[in-house]
Structure formats: structure tokens, C-alpha cells
CSV table of C-alpha atoms in Angstrom, one decimal:
chain,number,residue,atom,x,y,z
A,1,MET,CA,86.3,-31.8,-25.5
A,2,THR,CA,83.7,-30.2,-27.8
A,3,GLU,CA,80.3,-29.2,-26.8
A,4,GLN,CA,78.8,-31.9,-29.0
A,5,SER,CA,80.8,-34.7,-27.4
A,6,MET,CA,79.6,-33.6,-24.0
A,7,GLU,CA,75.9,-33.7,-25.0
A,8,PRO,CA,75.0,-37.2,-23.6
A,9,VAL,CA,76.1,-36.3,-20.1
A,10,GLU,CA,76.0,-32.6,-19.9
A,11,GLY,CA,72.4,-32.4,-18.5
A,12,ALA,CA,73.1,-34.8,-15.7
A,13,THR,CA,76.4,-33.2,-14.8
A,14,ALA,CA,75.0,-29.7,-14.8
A,15,ARG,CA,72.1,-30.8,-12.6
A,16,ALA,CA,74.5,-32.5,-10.2
A,17,GLU,CA,76.7,-29.4,-9.9
A,18,ARG,CA,73.7,-27.3,-9.0
A,19,LEU,CA,72.8,-29.5,-6.1
A,20,ARG,CA,73.5,-27.9,-2.8
A,21,VAL,CA,74.7,-30.3,-0.1
A,22,PHE,CA,75.2,-30.0,3.6
A,23,LEU,CA,77.5,-32.3,5.6
A,24,VAL,CA,76.7,-33.4,9.2
A,25,ASP,CA,79.4,-35.5,10.9
A,26,ASP,CA,81.3,-35.2,14.2
A,27,HIS,CA,84.6,-36.1,12.6
A,28,ALA,CA,86.3,-33.1,10.9
A,29,MET,CA,88.6,-35.3,8.8
A,30,PHE,CA,85.8,-37.3,7.4
A,31,ARG,CA,83.9,-34.2,6.5
A,32,ALA,CA,87.0,-32.9,4.7
A,33,GLY,CA,87.3,-36.1,2.8
A,34,VAL,CA,83.6,-36.1,1.7
A,35,ARG,CA,83.9,-32.4,0.7
A,36,ALA,CA,87.0,-33.2,-1.4
A,37,GLU,CA,85.3,-36.3,-3.0
A,38,LEU,CA,82.0,-34.5,-3.8
A,39,GLY,CA,83.4,-31.1,-4.7
A,40,ALA,CA,83.4,-31.9,-8.5
A,41,HIS,CA,79.8,-33.1,-8.4
A,42,VAL,CA,77.9,-30.8,-6.0
A,43,GLU,CA,78.2,-27.5,-4.1
A,44,VAL,CA,78.9,-28.1,-0.5
A,45,VAL,CA,77.1,-25.2,1.2
A,46,GLY,CA,78.0,-26.0,4.8
A,47,GLU,CA,78.8,-28.5,7.5
A,48,ALA,CA,78.2,-29.2,11.2
A,49,SER,CA,79.6,-31.5,13.9
A,50,THR,CA,76.7,-31.4,16.5
A,51,VAL,CA,73.0,-31.6,16.4
A,52,GLY,CA,72.4,-28.0,17.5
A,53,GLU,CA,74.9,-26.7,15.0
A,54,ALA,CA,73.3,-28.8,12.2
A,55,VAL,CA,69.8,-27.7,12.9
A,56,THR,CA,70.7,-24.0,13.0
A,57,ARG,CA,72.9,-24.0,9.8
A,58,ILE,CA,70.6,-26.2,7.7
A,59,ALA,CA,67.8,-23.8,8.4
A,60,VAL,CA,69.9,-21.0,7.1
A,61,THR,CA,71.5,-22.7,4.1
A,62,LEU,CA,68.4,-24.7,3.0
A,63,PRO,CA,70.4,-27.3,1.1
A,64,ASP,CA,68.9,-29.8,-1.4
A,65,VAL,CA,70.3,-32.8,0.4
A,66,VAL,CA,71.9,-33.3,3.8
A,67,LEU,CA,74.5,-36.0,4.2
A,68,LEU,CA,73.8,-37.1,7.8
A,69,ASP,CA,75.9,-39.2,10.2
A,70,VAL,CA,73.9,-41.5,12.5
A,71,HIS,CA,75.9,-41.4,15.7
A,72,MET,CA,76.8,-38.0,17.1
A,73,PRO,CA,76.7,-36.3,20.5
A,74,ASP,CA,73.3,-34.9,21.8
A,75,GLY,CA,71.0,-37.3,20.1
A,76,GLY,CA,72.6,-38.1,16.8
A,77,GLY,CA,71.3,-37.9,13.3
A,78,ARG,CA,67.8,-38.9,14.3
A,79,ALA,CA,67.5,-35.7,16.5
A,80,VAL,CA,68.5,-33.6,13.5
A,81,LEU,CA,65.9,-35.3,11.3
A,82,GLU,CA,63.1,-34.9,13.8
A,83,ALA,CA,63.9,-31.2,14.4
A,84,MET,CA,64.1,-30.3,10.7
A,85,ARG,CA,61.1,-32.4,9.7
A,86,ARG,CA,58.9,-30.1,11.8
A,87,THR,CA,60.2,-26.8,10.4
A,88,HIS,CA,61.8,-27.6,7.0
A,89,PRO,CA,60.1,-30.7,5.6
A,90,GLN,CA,61.4,-29.9,2.1
A,91,VAL,CA,65.0,-30.7,3.0
A,92,LYS,CA,66.0,-34.2,2.0
A,93,PHE,CA,68.3,-36.4,4.1
A,94,LEU,CA,70.7,-39.2,3.1
A,95,ALA,CA,72.2,-41.1,6.0
A,96,LEU,CA,75.9,-41.8,5.6
A,97,SER,CA,77.3,-44.0,8.5
A,98,VAL,CA,79.7,-46.7,9.5
A,99,SER,CA,76.8,-48.5,11.1
A,100,ASP,CA,75.0,-51.2,9.2
A,101,ALA,CA,72.8,-52.2,12.2
A,102,ALA,CA,69.1,-52.8,11.4
A,103,GLU,CA,67.9,-50.6,14.2
A,104,ASP,CA,70.0,-47.6,13.0
A,105,VAL,CA,68.7,-48.0,9.4
A,106,ILE,CA,65.1,-48.4,10.4
A,107,GLY,CA,65.2,-45.6,13.0
A,108,LEU,CA,66.6,-43.1,10.5
A,109,ILE,CA,64.2,-44.0,7.7
A,110,ARG,CA,61.2,-43.8,10.1
A,111,ALA,CA,62.5,-40.4,11.2
A,112,GLY,CA,62.4,-39.1,7.6
A,113,ALA,CA,65.7,-40.0,5.8
A,114,ARG,CA,65.3,-40.7,2.1
A,115,GLY,CA,68.1,-43.2,2.1
A,116,TYR,CA,70.9,-44.9,4.0
A,117,VAL,CA,74.4,-45.8,2.7
A,118,THR,CA,77.5,-46.9,4.5
A,119,LYS,CA,80.8,-45.1,4.5
A,120,THR,CA,82.4,-47.8,2.4
A,121,ILE,CA,80.6,-46.3,-0.6
A,122,SER,CA,82.8,-45.0,-3.4
A,123,PRO,CA,82.8,-41.3,-4.2
A,124,GLU,CA,81.1,-41.9,-7.6
A,125,GLU,CA,78.4,-44.0,-5.9
A,126,LEU,CA,77.9,-41.4,-3.2
A,127,ALA,CA,77.5,-38.6,-5.8
A,128,ALA,CA,74.9,-40.7,-7.7
A,129,ALA,CA,73.1,-41.5,-4.4
A,130,VAL,CA,72.9,-37.7,-3.6
A,131,ARG,CA,71.4,-37.0,-7.1
A,132,ARG,CA,68.8,-39.7,-6.7
A,133,VAL,CA,67.7,-38.5,-3.3
A,134,ALA,CA,67.5,-35.0,-4.6
A,135,ASP,CA,65.2,-36.3,-7.4
A,136,GLY,CA,63.0,-37.9,-4.8
A,137,ASP,CA,64.2,-41.5,-5.0
A,138,ALA,CA,65.0,-43.8,-2.0
A,139,VAL,CA,68.6,-45.0,-1.9
A,140,PHE,CA,70.1,-47.8,0.2
A,141,SER,CA,73.3,-49.8,0.2
A,142,PRO,CA,72.2,-53.3,-1.1
A,143,ARG,CA,72.2,-55.3,2.1
A,144,LEU,CA,70.4,-52.5,4.1
A,145,ALA,CA,67.4,-52.4,1.8
A,146,GLY,CA,66.2,-55.7,3.4
A,147,PHE,CA,66.1,-54.2,6.8
A,148,VAL,CA,63.7,-51.5,5.6
A,149,LEU,CA,61.5,-54.0,3.7
A,150,ASP,CA,61.3,-56.3,6.7
A,151,ALA,CA,60.4,-53.4,9.1
A,152,PHE,CA,57.7,-51.9,6.9
A,153,ALA,CA,56.2,-55.4,6.2
A,154,ALA,CA,55.9,-55.6,10.0
A,155,ARG,CA,57.7,-58.9,10.1
A,156,PRO,CA,58.1,-60.2,13.7
A,157,ASP,CA,61.9,-60.8,13.2
A,158,ALA,CA,62.5,-57.1,12.4
A,159,PRO,CA,61.6,-55.3,15.6
A,160,VAL,CA,61.2,-51.5,15.3
A,161,ALA,CA,59.9,-50.3,18.6
A,162,ASP,CA,61.5,-51.5,21.8
A,163,PRO,CA,61.0,-49.5,25.0
A,164,GLU,CA,64.1,-50.9,26.6
A,165,LEU,CA,66.3,-50.2,23.6
A,166,ASP,CA,64.8,-46.8,23.1
A,167,GLN,CA,66.1,-45.6,26.5
A,168,LEU,CA,69.7,-46.1,25.3
A,169,THR,CA,71.6,-43.4,23.5
A,170,ASN,CA,73.1,-44.1,20.1
A,171,ARG,CA,76.6,-44.4,21.5
A,172,GLU,CA,75.4,-46.8,24.2
A,173,ARG,CA,73.8,-48.9,21.5
A,174,GLU,CA,77.1,-48.9,19.5
A,175,VAL,CA,79.0,-50.0,22.6
A,176,LEU,CA,76.4,-52.7,23.4
A,177,ARG,CA,76.5,-54.1,19.9
A,178,LEU,CA,80.3,-54.4,19.9
A,179,LEU,CA,80.3,-55.8,23.4
A,180,ALA,CA,77.8,-58.5,22.3
A,181,ARG,CA,80.1,-59.4,19.4
A,182,GLY,CA,82.8,-60.3,21.9
A,183,TYR,CA,84.9,-57.1,21.6
A,184,ALA,CA,87.1,-56.3,24.6
A,185,TYR,CA,86.9,-52.8,26.1
A,186,LYS,CA,90.2,-51.8,24.5
A,187,GLU,CA,88.9,-53.0,21.1
A,188,ILE,CA,85.7,-51.1,21.5
A,189,ALA,CA,87.6,-47.9,22.4
A,190,LYS,CA,89.7,-48.3,19.2
A,191,GLU,CA,86.7,-49.0,17.0
A,192,LEU,CA,84.7,-46.0,18.2
A,193,TYR,CA,87.7,-43.6,18.7
A,194,ILE,CA,86.9,-43.1,22.4
A,195,SER,CA,88.8,-43.9,25.6
A,196,ILE,CA,88.6,-47.1,27.6
A,197,LYS,CA,87.3,-45.1,30.5
A,198,THR,CA,84.5,-43.8,28.3
A,199,VAL,CA,83.6,-47.4,27.2
A,200,GLU,CA,83.4,-48.4,30.8
A,201,THR,CA,81.1,-45.5,31.6
A,202,HIS,CA,78.8,-46.4,28.7
A,203,VAL,CA,78.7,-50.1,29.7
A,204,SER,CA,77.9,-49.1,33.3
A,205,ASN,CA,75.0,-46.9,32.0
A,206,VAL,CA,73.7,-49.7,29.8
A,207,LEU,CA,73.8,-52.1,32.7
A,208,ARG,CA,72.0,-49.7,35.0
A,209,LYS,CA,69.3,-48.8,32.4
A,210,LEU,CA,68.6,-52.4,31.5
A,211,GLN,CA,68.9,-53.5,35.1
A,212,MET,CA,71.5,-56.2,34.4
A,213,SER,CA,74.6,-57.1,36.3
A,214,ASN,CA,77.2,-58.3,33.7
A,215,ARG,CA,78.3,-58.2,30.0
A,216,TYR,CA,77.1,-61.8,29.5
A,217,GLU,CA,73.5,-60.8,30.3
A,218,LEU,CA,73.9,-57.9,28.0
A,219,SER,CA,75.2,-60.1,25.2
A,220,ARG,CA,72.3,-62.5,25.5
A,221,TRP,CA,69.8,-59.6,25.6
A,222,ALA,CA,71.4,-58.1,22.4
A,223,ALA,CA,71.4,-61.4,20.6
A,224,ASP,CA,67.7,-61.9,21.4
A,225,ARG,CA,67.0,-58.6,19.7
A,226,ARG,CA,69.2,-59.3,16.7
A,227,LEU,CA,71.5,-56.4,17.5
A,228,VAL,CA,74.7,-58.3,17.1
């Protein structure tokens, strides 16, 4: 390909290749997949699987954009955002998650993320989303944008703050949401890549925190808050 034939796209491509991206996700195989998919478009300068590791390494590498999972041990993506916002506000974050729940989207955006896309996104779309976030744009998967518009318009059917919900960990919310959708413990375990015993523990913790006695009460509570 001649230099002249590359002219229409060369500026955008060069700019994308200069972008420095950091990956935060607690699944090593997923990080490897994202690194392989984005390798031709950006420079992946580091990765982390926990909140503490992410905060430390992001502060050292100072990437242009951080691709951030929502649900991880020790507080999840929101904890990373809140820690980095205080010390390195110039770093931009794009949430990349399997979750399309309204409370996850709204929570991450309120914490400082510049966008939120789901893991069904194609490699090309993800590369474009990273570039847009680096340029200062806000990026959302199409159906998720409505959650943000509803929340910031202060619509009553898009709750943002809920003291009862706030006391649950991210993983407990995931389990609760699947439970309310009618999933059996075995199905929840398979969906979240955890053991059935761990699911039982999370359900027990949710019941205790919300002062309820069975899964049917939990399902009704979740439905009332549009978590299903």
C-alpha cells in the first residue's frame, strides 16, 4: 500500500496506536483476549485483576484509557474509579462488563467512568470506543444510554441511591438479580463462574442484610427496584 493510499485513515490509525490502555478484569483469559483484539489498535501498557493491584499499577503507568470490569473482588470497578479520581483525575475510564443492569451502569458513571459497554461488543467497536473516550467523548452501548439519561433526568423510575441496595457488595447484587430472574443456585454458579456453596453464602448474606427470610421475598424486593 502506498503512502498516498493510506492518507485518509493514517491520522486516525496513528492516533489510535499511540493510545496507552490498561486492562482491569479478574479473568485472565478475558484480559488475554482483549489484549489480542486491541493489540493492533492501541498499546496495552498493563493489566490488573484486583482493585489494589489496579490502583497501584495505573498510578505507575498513567494510561490514556482504562478498560474496567464492574464486578471484581474487594469493591469492584467502582472502588478503582473512586480511588483514582482522587489522585489521578486525568485518567479516563471505560467500563467493559457482562452486566447490563441499570444500577451498575449508573453507579460507574456517577463514580467517574466516561462510558460503559458490554462484553458483547466487537473488537472494532471496542477500539473505536476507546478512541472516543480518549478524545473526551462519552460512549455507551445503545440500550445502556437510556439508563444514564433517566438517572440524570432524576426520573422516579430510575433509582440511583438506595441505602438498602448500597449495603450489598457487587457480587451479592449479581446473585440477587439472577435469583430474582428465577435462576436456580446451580445456574447462578455456572453463570458467575463460582461454586454452588459460594452462591449459598451470598444468598445468606443478602437475606441477613435485607432482613428477609426467603428467596421469594428477595425476588419481590428486587422486582420493586427494577433490578431484574
